Short mmCIF file of C-alpha atoms in Angstrom, two decimals:
data_model
loop_
_atom_site.label_atom_id
_atom_site.label_comp_id
_atom_site.label_asym_id
_atom_site.label_seq_id
_atom_site.Cartn_x
_atom_site.Cartn_y
_atom_site.Cartn_z
CA MET V 1 30.70 -18.29 33.17
CA ARG V 2 34.34 -17.26 32.56
CA GLU V 3 34.05 -18.87 28.92
CA ILE V 4 30.77 -17.54 27.80
CA ASN V 5 31.32 -14.06 29.28
CA ALA V 6 34.87 -13.04 27.88
CA SER V 7 34.97 -11.09 24.84
CA ILE V 8 38.80 -10.45 24.62
CA PRO V 9 39.49 -13.09 21.98
CA PHE V 10 37.62 -10.73 19.46
CA ASP V 11 37.06 -7.33 21.11
CA LYS V 12 41.10 -6.83 21.23
CA ALA V 13 40.56 -5.75 17.62
CA LEU V 14 39.08 -2.29 19.24
CA TRP V 15 42.47 -1.48 21.03
CA ARG V 16 43.29 1.29 19.17
CA GLN V 17 39.89 3.03 19.23
CA ASP V 18 39.72 2.15 22.99
CA ILE V 19 42.98 3.96 23.55
CA ALA V 20 41.92 6.88 21.85
CA ALA V 21 38.52 7.17 23.18
CA SER V 22 40.24 6.74 26.48
CA LYS V 23 42.77 9.58 25.91
CA ALA V 24 39.76 11.75 24.81
CA HIS V 25 37.74 11.20 27.96
CA VAL V 26 40.72 11.85 30.30
CA ALA V 27 41.53 15.01 28.51
CA MET V 28 38.10 16.18 28.94
CA LEU V 29 37.93 15.01 32.64
CA GLY V 30 40.99 17.03 32.92
CA GLU V 31 39.66 20.06 31.36
CA ALA V 32 36.46 19.96 33.26
CA GLY V 33 38.46 19.72 36.83
CA ILE V 34 36.86 16.40 37.49
CA VAL V 35 40.41 15.01 37.68
CA THR V 36 43.55 16.88 38.49
CA THR V 37 45.76 18.11 35.54
CA GLU V 38 48.40 15.90 36.87
CA ASP V 39 46.46 12.59 37.00
CA ALA V 40 44.86 13.36 33.59
CA ALA V 41 48.61 13.77 31.96
CA LEU V 42 50.02 10.52 34.16
CA ILE V 43 46.80 8.67 32.68
CA ALA V 44 47.59 9.89 29.02
CA SER V 45 51.08 9.07 29.08
CA GLY V 46 50.17 5.59 30.66
CA LEU V 47 47.75 4.96 27.97
CA ASP V 48 50.35 5.83 25.25
CA GLN V 49 52.79 3.42 27.07
CA VAL V 50 50.00 0.46 26.65
CA ALA V 51 49.23 1.25 23.12
CA ALA V 52 53.08 0.99 22.36
CA GLU V 53 53.02 -2.47 23.96
CA TYR V 54 49.87 -3.66 22.17
CA GLU V 55 51.60 -2.28 18.73
CA ALA V 56 54.83 -4.30 19.70
CA ASN V 57 53.20 -7.39 21.15
CA GLY V 58 49.60 -7.59 20.57
CA VAL V 59 46.94 -7.64 23.27
CA PRO V 60 47.21 -10.31 25.77
CA GLU V 61 44.20 -12.51 26.35
CA ASN V 62 43.43 -12.78 30.06
CA TRP V 63 39.86 -14.01 30.17
CA ASP V 64 39.54 -13.23 33.76
CA LEU V 65 39.77 -9.66 32.63
CA GLU V 66 37.03 -10.51 30.06
CA ASP V 67 37.42 -7.62 27.58
CA ILE V 68 39.56 -4.85 25.83
CA HIS V 69 38.36 -2.42 28.42
CA MET V 70 39.50 -4.14 31.62
CA THR V 71 42.66 -5.48 30.18
CA THR V 72 43.58 -1.88 29.17
CA GLU V 73 42.69 -0.69 32.65
CA SER V 74 44.32 -3.40 34.35
CA ARG V 75 47.66 -2.81 32.56
CA LEU V 76 47.27 0.74 33.20
CA ALA V 77 47.25 0.54 36.84
CA GLU V 78 50.19 -1.95 36.53
CA LEU V 79 52.19 0.82 34.99
CA ILE V 80 50.88 4.14 36.86
CA GLY V 81 49.27 2.85 39.96
CA ALA V 82 46.25 3.99 41.73
CA ALA V 83 45.45 7.09 39.36
CA ALA V 84 44.44 4.59 36.82
CA GLY V 85 41.30 4.09 38.65
CA ARG V 86 40.53 7.75 37.79
CA LEU V 87 40.14 7.00 34.28
CA HIS V 88 36.67 5.40 34.43
CA THR V 89 35.07 8.38 36.11
CA ALA V 90 31.71 9.47 34.41
CA ARG V 91 31.73 6.48 32.18
CA SER V 92 30.67 2.92 31.88
CA ARG V 93 31.63 0.19 29.78
CA ASN V 94 28.31 0.38 28.12
CA ASP V 95 29.08 3.74 26.40
CA GLN V 96 32.67 3.12 26.14
CA VAL V 97 32.15 -0.22 24.03
CA ALA V 98 29.64 1.92 21.89
CA THR V 99 31.92 4.31 21.23
CA ASP V 100 35.06 2.09 20.24
CA PHE V 101 32.92 0.02 18.23
CA ARG V 102 31.67 3.32 16.35
CA LEU V 103 35.14 4.33 15.65
CA TRP V 104 35.92 1.03 14.30
CA VAL V 105 33.25 0.84 12.05
CA ARG V 106 34.05 4.44 10.78
CA ASP V 107 37.58 3.39 10.02
CA GLN V 108 36.49 0.49 8.24
CA ILE V 109 34.10 2.22 6.06
CA ASP V 110 37.09 4.68 5.23
CA GLU V 111 39.08 1.80 4.26
CA THR V 112 36.33 0.05 2.30
CA GLU V 113 35.63 3.61 0.46
CA ALA V 114 39.08 3.65 -0.63
CA ALA V 115 39.16 -0.13 -1.71
CA LEU V 116 36.03 0.58 -4.05
CA HIS V 117 37.83 3.40 -5.29
CA ALA V 118 40.54 1.49 -6.46
CA LEU V 119 38.14 -0.98 -7.94
CA GLN V 120 36.56 1.67 -9.73
CA ALA V 121 39.83 3.02 -11.20
CA ALA V 122 40.63 -0.29 -12.45
CA LEU V 123 37.11 -0.49 -14.14
CA VAL V 124 37.34 2.48 -15.84
CA THR V 125 40.91 2.07 -16.82
CA ARG V 126 39.93 -1.41 -18.72
CA ALA V 127 36.65 0.19 -20.10
CA GLY V 128 38.65 2.86 -21.64
CA GLU V 129 40.89 0.34 -23.31
CA HIS V 130 37.87 -1.59 -24.69
CA ALA V 131 35.46 1.09 -25.21
CA ALA V 132 35.09 -0.25 -28.91
CA SER V 133 35.72 -3.82 -28.21
CA ILE V 134 32.66 -5.74 -29.20
CA MET V 135 30.88 -8.59 -27.19
CA PRO V 136 27.81 -10.23 -27.22
CA GLY V 137 25.29 -8.73 -24.48
CA PHE V 138 23.03 -11.12 -22.90
CA THR V 139 19.57 -11.43 -21.26
CA HIS V 140 18.70 -14.98 -19.79
CA LEU V 141 22.20 -15.64 -20.43
CA GLN V 142 21.07 -15.80 -24.28
CA THR V 143 22.83 -13.32 -26.94
CA ALA V 144 20.57 -10.47 -27.04
CA GLN V 145 22.56 -7.25 -28.56
CA PRO V 146 26.07 -6.39 -29.33
CA VAL V 147 27.46 -4.18 -26.58
CA THR V 148 31.17 -3.25 -26.09
CA LEU V 149 33.28 -4.60 -23.18
CA GLY V 150 34.11 -1.00 -22.19
CA HIS V 151 30.01 -0.53 -21.47
CA HIS V 152 30.02 -3.94 -19.69
CA LEU V 153 32.70 -2.80 -17.35
CA MET V 154 31.15 0.48 -16.62
CA ALA V 155 28.04 -1.26 -15.61
CA TYR V 156 30.07 -2.51 -12.40
CA TYR V 157 31.56 0.84 -12.20
CA GLU V 158 28.06 2.26 -11.50
CA MET V 159 27.37 -0.52 -9.01
CA ALA V 160 30.62 0.28 -7.07
CA GLN V 161 29.27 3.99 -7.12
CA ARG V 162 26.12 3.08 -5.36
CA ASP V 163 27.93 1.20 -3.07
CA ARG V 164 30.36 3.97 -2.20
CA SER V 165 27.18 6.18 -1.53
CA ARG V 166 25.73 3.63 0.81
CA PHE V 167 28.90 3.44 3.04
CA ALA V 168 28.98 7.21 2.87
CA ASP V 169 25.37 7.60 4.25
CA ALA V 170 26.08 5.05 6.97
CA ARG V 171 29.14 7.04 7.75
CA THR V 172 27.00 9.99 8.10
CA ARG V 173 24.33 8.71 10.13
CA MET V 174 26.69 6.87 12.65
CA ASN V 175 28.92 9.87 13.48
CA GLN V 176 27.56 10.89 16.79
CA CYS V 177 29.40 10.02 19.68
CA PRO V 178 27.94 7.88 22.62
CA LEU V 179 30.78 8.69 25.08
CA GLY V 180 29.17 10.44 28.22
CA ALA V 181 26.09 8.29 28.13
CA ALA V 182 27.48 6.17 30.92
CA ALA V 183 25.78 3.18 31.85
CA LEU V 184 22.20 4.19 30.40
CA ALA V 185 21.13 7.25 32.20
CA GLY V 186 23.80 9.74 31.94
CA THR V 187 26.12 10.94 34.61
CA GLY V 188 26.18 13.42 37.69
CA PHE V 189 29.57 14.88 36.83
CA PRO V 190 29.70 18.12 34.84
CA ILE V 191 31.40 16.34 31.80
CA ASP V 192 31.66 18.12 28.26
CA ARG V 193 30.37 15.41 25.76
CA HIS V 194 30.73 18.19 22.81
CA ALA V 195 34.57 18.07 23.80
CA THR V 196 35.13 14.49 23.73
CA ALA V 197 32.87 13.98 20.40
CA ALA V 198 35.04 16.80 18.81
CA ALA V 199 38.47 15.02 19.82
CA LEU V 200 37.28 11.71 18.49
CA GLY V 201 36.03 13.33 14.83
CA PHE V 202 32.21 13.37 15.71
CA ASP V 203 29.84 15.68 14.50
CA GLY V 204 28.43 16.08 18.10
CA PRO V 205 27.16 13.81 20.99
CA THR V 206 24.22 11.47 20.69
CA ALA V 207 21.19 12.74 21.97
CA ASN V 208 19.39 10.21 24.28
CA SER V 209 21.59 8.29 26.76
CA LEU V 210 19.52 5.00 26.57
CA ASP V 211 19.60 5.02 22.75
CA SER V 212 23.25 5.88 22.82
CA VAL V 213 24.42 2.57 24.77
CA SER V 214 21.83 0.24 22.87
CA ASP V 215 21.93 1.48 19.39
CA ARG V 216 23.77 -0.93 16.97
CA ASP V 217 22.15 0.42 13.74
CA PHE V 218 25.49 1.69 12.90
CA ALA V 219 26.80 -1.79 12.65
CA LEU V 220 23.63 -3.09 10.80
CA ASP V 221 24.10 0.01 8.39
CA PHE V 222 27.59 -1.20 7.70
CA LEU V 223 26.42 -4.89 7.29
CA MET V 224 23.65 -3.82 4.93
CA ALA V 225 26.08 -1.82 2.60
CA ALA V 226 28.61 -4.73 2.97
CA ALA V 227 25.82 -7.40 1.80
CA GLN V 228 24.78 -5.26 -1.10
CA CYS V 229 28.37 -4.56 -2.20
CA SER V 230 29.14 -8.29 -1.75
CA LEU V 231 26.17 -8.91 -4.08
CA HIS V 232 27.66 -6.86 -6.76
CA LEU V 233 31.09 -8.33 -6.56
CA SER V 234 29.75 -11.73 -6.65
CA ARG V 235 28.00 -10.91 -9.92
CA LEU V 236 31.15 -9.49 -11.37
CA ALA V 237 33.07 -12.75 -10.15
CA GLU V 238 30.46 -14.85 -11.77
CA GLU V 239 31.10 -12.95 -15.02
CA PHE V 240 34.85 -14.02 -14.90
CA VAL V 241 34.03 -17.53 -13.88
CA ILE V 242 31.73 -17.85 -16.97
CA TRP V 243 34.14 -16.02 -19.37
CA ALA V 244 37.04 -18.19 -18.26
CA SER V 245 35.34 -21.06 -19.18
CA GLN V 246 36.51 -22.95 -22.39
CA PRO V 247 33.18 -22.68 -24.05
CA PHE V 248 33.22 -19.03 -23.40
CA GLY V 249 36.74 -18.07 -23.49
CA PHE V 250 36.19 -14.40 -23.37
CA VAL V 251 39.31 -14.09 -20.73
CA THR V 252 42.33 -15.18 -19.61
CA LEU V 253 42.77 -14.82 -15.86
CA PRO V 254 45.88 -13.76 -14.18
CA ASP V 255 48.07 -16.60 -12.81
CA SER V 256 48.31 -14.76 -9.45
CA LEU V 257 44.43 -15.16 -8.86
CA SER V 258 43.79 -18.78 -10.29
CA THR V 259 45.01 -22.18 -9.17
CA GLY V 260 45.76 -25.61 -10.87
CA SER V 261 44.25 -28.67 -10.48
CA SER V 262 45.96 -31.46 -8.39
CA ILE V 263 45.52 -34.29 -11.21
CA MET V 264 44.78 -32.34 -14.49
CA PRO V 265 47.62 -30.25 -15.63
CA GLN V 266 45.48 -28.40 -18.22
CA LYS V 267 43.25 -26.81 -15.60
CA LYS V 268 43.58 -23.07 -14.72
CA ASN V 269 40.77 -22.51 -11.97
CA PRO V 270 39.18 -19.37 -11.19
CA ASP V 271 39.19 -19.88 -7.59
CA ALA V 272 39.80 -16.20 -6.54
CA ALA V 273 36.63 -15.35 -8.26
CA GLU V 274 34.69 -18.37 -6.75
CA LEU V 275 35.52 -17.56 -3.34
CA VAL V 276 34.58 -14.00 -3.74
CA ARG V 277 31.23 -15.49 -5.07
CA GLY V 278 30.98 -17.71 -1.86
CA HIS V 279 31.92 -14.77 0.59
CA SER V 280 28.74 -13.01 -0.37
CA GLY V 281 26.71 -15.62 1.21
CA ARG V 282 28.86 -15.50 4.51
CA ILE V 283 28.45 -11.60 4.51
CA VAL V 284 24.60 -12.03 4.03
CA GLY V 285 24.39 -14.40 6.83
CA CYS V 286 26.64 -11.85 9.13
CA LEU V 287 24.09 -9.32 8.44
CA THR V 288 21.20 -11.70 9.26
CA ALA V 289 22.99 -13.04 12.47
CA LEU V 290 23.17 -9.51 13.78
CA MET V 291 19.45 -8.45 12.87
CA ILE V 292 18.37 -11.59 14.78
CA THR V 293 20.36 -10.80 17.92
CA MET V 294 19.11 -7.12 18.07
CA LYS V 295 15.32 -7.76 17.03
CA GLY V 296 13.99 -8.36 20.53
CA LEU V 297 16.15 -6.47 22.77
CA PRO V 298 14.31 -4.08 25.23
CA LEU V 299 16.15 -0.87 26.28
CA ALA V 300 19.09 -0.41 27.18
CA TYR V 301 22.45 -2.82 27.16
CA SER V 302 21.74 -6.43 27.35
CA LYS V 303 24.72 -8.96 27.14
CA ASP V 304 23.55 -10.36 23.64
CA MET V 305 25.03 -7.20 22.26
CA GLN V 306 28.35 -8.69 23.02
CA ASP V 307 27.87 -10.81 20.00
CA ASP V 308 27.46 -7.63 17.78
CA LYS V 309 31.33 -7.61 16.81
CA PRO V 310 32.20 -11.13 15.40
CA PRO V 311 29.70 -10.84 12.64
CA VAL V 312 30.89 -7.26 11.61
CA PHE V 313 34.79 -8.27 11.76
CA GLU V 314 34.09 -11.08 9.74
CA ALA V 315 32.27 -9.37 6.99
CA ALA V 316 34.70 -6.50 7.16
CA SER V 317 37.45 -8.96 6.67
CA LEU V 318 35.65 -10.95 3.80
CA LEU V 319 34.55 -7.80 1.95
CA ALA V 320 38.16 -6.60 2.03
CA LEU V 321 39.40 -9.58 0.61
CA SER V 322 36.62 -9.93 -2.13
CA ILE V 323 37.21 -6.27 -3.46
CA ALA V 324 40.98 -6.74 -3.58
CA ALA V 325 40.49 -9.89 -5.51
CA MET V 326 38.19 -8.43 -8.11
CA THR V 327 40.39 -5.24 -8.35
CA GLY V 328 43.41 -7.47 -9.17
CA MET V 329 41.27 -9.64 -11.72
CA VAL V 330 39.78 -6.59 -13.43
CA ALA V 331 43.22 -4.86 -13.84
CA GLU V 332 45.27 -8.11 -14.77
CA ALA V 333 42.93 -10.19 -16.87
CA THR V 334 43.66 -10.47 -20.60
CA PHE V 335 40.34 -10.06 -22.61
CA ARG V 336 40.14 -12.21 -25.65
CA THR V 337 38.35 -9.68 -27.63
CA GLU V 338 38.46 -11.43 -30.96
CA ARG V 339 36.63 -14.24 -29.37
CA MET V 340 34.07 -12.27 -27.89
CA ARG V 341 33.25 -10.26 -31.17
CA GLY V 342 32.96 -13.76 -32.80
CA ALA V 343 30.22 -14.64 -30.24
CA ALA V 344 28.51 -11.63 -30.87
CA GLU V 345 28.27 -12.36 -34.59
CA LEU V 346 27.31 -15.96 -34.06
CA GLY V 347 24.12 -15.21 -31.86
CA TYR V 348 22.24 -13.02 -34.42
CA ALA V 349 22.77 -10.27 -32.15
CA THR V 350 21.91 -7.61 -34.99
CA ALA V 351 18.21 -8.86 -35.26
CA THR V 352 16.86 -5.88 -33.20
CA ASP V 353 18.75 -3.72 -35.58
CA LEU V 354 17.06 -5.28 -38.48
CA ALA V 355 13.70 -4.57 -36.92
CA ASP V 356 14.92 -0.90 -36.04
CA TRP V 357 15.90 -0.44 -39.85
CA LEU V 358 12.70 -1.65 -40.76
CA VAL V 359 10.67 0.61 -38.71
CA ARG V 360 12.95 3.78 -39.69
CA GLN V 361 13.33 3.35 -43.13
CA ALA V 362 10.64 1.43 -44.53
CA GLY V 363 7.95 2.85 -42.20
CA ILE V 364 6.69 -0.60 -40.86
CA PRO V 365 5.11 -0.92 -37.47
CA PHE V 366 7.42 -2.34 -34.97
CA ARG V 367 5.55 -5.54 -34.16
CA GLU V 368 5.44 -6.38 -38.26
CA ALA V 369 9.13 -5.58 -38.37
CA HIS V 370 9.72 -7.96 -35.30
CA HIS V 371 7.80 -10.62 -37.45
CA ILE V 372 9.98 -10.18 -40.39
CA THR V 373 13.24 -10.24 -38.81
CA GLY V 374 12.02 -13.55 -37.08
CA SER V 375 11.81 -14.92 -40.49
CA ALA V 376 15.19 -13.70 -41.33
CA VAL V 377 16.85 -15.14 -38.44
CA LYS V 378 15.21 -18.37 -39.15
CA LEU V 379 16.61 -18.47 -42.68
CA ALA V 380 20.23 -17.44 -41.53
CA GLU V 381 19.99 -20.17 -38.96
CA SER V 382 19.19 -22.70 -41.67
CA ARG V 383 21.90 -21.82 -43.74
CA GLY V 384 24.16 -21.18 -40.84
CA VAL V 385 25.24 -17.80 -41.86
CA ALA V 386 25.13 -14.50 -39.83
CA LEU V 387 22.34 -12.08 -40.94
CA ASP V 388 24.57 -9.73 -42.90
CA GLN V 389 25.77 -12.83 -45.03
CA LEU V 390 22.08 -13.24 -46.45
CA ALA V 391 21.68 -11.97 -49.86
CA LEU V 392 19.76 -9.14 -50.55
CA ALA V 393 17.38 -11.21 -52.88
CA ASP V 394 16.63 -13.69 -49.86
CA LEU V 395 15.89 -10.49 -47.61
CA LYS V 396 13.72 -9.11 -50.38
CA ALA V 397 11.91 -12.61 -50.63
CA ILE V 398 10.76 -12.22 -46.98
CA ASP V 399 9.62 -8.65 -47.33
CA ALA V 400 9.89 -6.49 -50.38
CA ARG V 401 10.67 -3.24 -48.85
CA VAL V 402 14.12 -4.35 -47.76
CA ASP V 403 16.87 -2.70 -49.98
CA GLU V 404 20.63 -2.73 -49.97
CA ARG V 405 20.91 -0.21 -47.38
CA VAL V 406 20.03 -2.64 -44.79
CA PHE V 407 23.57 -4.07 -44.70
CA ALA V 408 24.78 -0.89 -43.20
CA ALA V 409 22.99 -1.68 -40.12
CA LEU V 410 23.63 -5.41 -39.78
CA SER V 411 27.30 -5.50 -38.73
CA VAL V 412 27.82 -5.43 -35.04
CA GLU V 413 30.10 -2.60 -35.39
CA ALA V 414 27.02 -0.56 -36.78
CA SER V 415 24.89 -1.91 -34.05
CA VAL V 416 27.22 -0.98 -31.31
CA ALA V 417 27.52 2.68 -32.93
CA ALA V 418 24.18 3.10 -33.56
CA ARG V 419 23.28 2.86 -29.88
CA ALA V 420 24.38 6.32 -28.88
CA SER V 421 21.46 7.22 -26.50
CA HIS V 422 22.87 8.60 -23.29
CA GLY V 423 24.10 5.79 -21.35
CA GLY V 424 24.18 3.39 -24.46
CA THR V 425 27.17 1.16 -25.59
CA ALA V 426 28.14 3.25 -28.49
CA PRO V 427 32.12 3.59 -28.17
CA VAL V 428 31.64 7.46 -28.28
CA GLU V 429 29.30 7.43 -25.34
CA VAL V 430 31.54 4.88 -23.49
CA LEU V 431 34.41 7.12 -23.73
CA LYS V 432 32.01 10.13 -22.43
CA ARG V 433 31.38 8.08 -19.42
CA VAL V 434 34.75 6.91 -18.78
CA ALA V 435 36.03 10.56 -18.89
CA GLU V 436 33.46 11.67 -16.73
CA ALA V 437 34.29 8.72 -14.09
CA ARG V 438 38.01 9.30 -14.30
CA VAL V 439 37.36 13.17 -13.33
CA ALA V 440 34.83 11.84 -10.42
CA LEU V 441 37.60 9.43 -9.16
CA GLY V 442 40.23 11.95 -9.20
CA LEU V 443 42.18 10.22 -12.08
CA PRO V 444 43.72 12.06 -15.20
CA LYS V 445 41.28 12.62 -17.59
CA ASP V 446 43.03 12.01 -21.06
CA ILE V 447 43.13 8.26 -21.85
CA GLU V 448 44.07 6.36 -24.94
CA ALA V 449 40.98 4.66 -26.22
#
C-alpha cells in the first residue's frame, strides 16, 4: 500500500505551486480572522524557509508522507511547531492538488507559448531569406507545382499560430481557482475564495465544489493542444528527414542536431528530427492515457486521479524538447536552394502553367487544355527535357493555338510569380505574409529578402 499510494516521486514537481497556493490560503485565513495574524505570519515565513530548502536541496522523498502536500506540511511543523497545523484549516488535499496542478499547467502553457513564439520567429526569419528560393511543391510526395521555400516554411508558421491559439484557449478556460472547495462540498469557515483566486492570478473561483475537485479538463485541454502541436512538429521533422536524404539533398542539417554512424564515417543522421517525430507518438499516448483514466469516474475525487500528473509531466517535457529541437533546426539548417530549384525543373512542375496559359490566352476550356498539356509533358519526358526546352514547332504540332508567348509562362520563376493571389507562393506575397507575421510576433518589420 505504501508503494502504490505514494505520489511524492512525481508530484514533488508541484512544490513551487504548492508553496504559492499555501501562502495565498494562509494570507486569506489571516485576513478573515480564521487564524491569528501572528500565526499567519509565522506560517508564511515558515513556508518561505521550506521553499528555500527545496530550491537548494530538492524535495525529499519520504514515501510515508505520500505526497508534496504532506511533505511540505511536515517540514513546516518541524520548523515552526504546532502553528503549522492551522494551515490546513478550510481546505483539503483534494482542492489543494487541483489548485497546484492548475497552476503548474498554467505555467507550462506560458512556457510553451514562449517556445512556439521562438519557433515562429525562426520560421519567418528563414522564410524572409528564401521568399524567392524555388523548390518543388508536392502532393502525394510527387512534384506538383513550383513553390518557394519561404512559402513552404510559412505554412508551418500558420500551424504554430493555431497551436498557440489552442494553448491560449486552454489557459482561458482553466483560469478558475478550485481552492476553498475543500474535500468536495465547500467549507463552513467564512473564507474569501475571491481573495485567494486573485492572489494566485486566477480570474475568479470555480462555481461548483464537486466539479472543482474532480475536474481535470484543464489537463486534458493541455494534452490535446500538446498532441496537435506535436503532430505539426512531427510533420516538420519529417520534411527535414526527407530533405536531408541524399536523393533529395535539399538541406544540410546543423552538426549540433545530427549524429554520426558507429561504423559508417560518411553518415550524418537526422536523429533529432527523428526523435521529434517519435515523441509525437508518446505525447498522443499521454493524452489517451489520461482520457481513459477519467472516462468513468463518478463524482467527486477518486484516487485514480493521482495518475493524472505523470502523463502531463511527460508530455510537457517531450513537447518542450521537440519545439527546441525544431527551432534550432530551422534556424541553423543550410538550405541547398540550387538543388531545390533543379528538382522543381525536373518534375514538369510548370505543366499547370501551360494549361492555365491555354485557358487565358487561347480561350480553351480547362479540360481540353489539361489534355493538351498532358501530351506536351509526354513529349518532353520522351526527350528528357523540361517543358520550356521544347521547340515551338513541337508545341504547335500538339495544338496550333500555342504561340511563342507560352515560353514566358513555362519557367519556374514565372510559375511562382504568377501565383500572387492572397496566400499564394509568389515572392511578393510571401514577403507580405512575412512582414505581417513579424509585426504579429513583435519583431522588427524591415528585413532583407
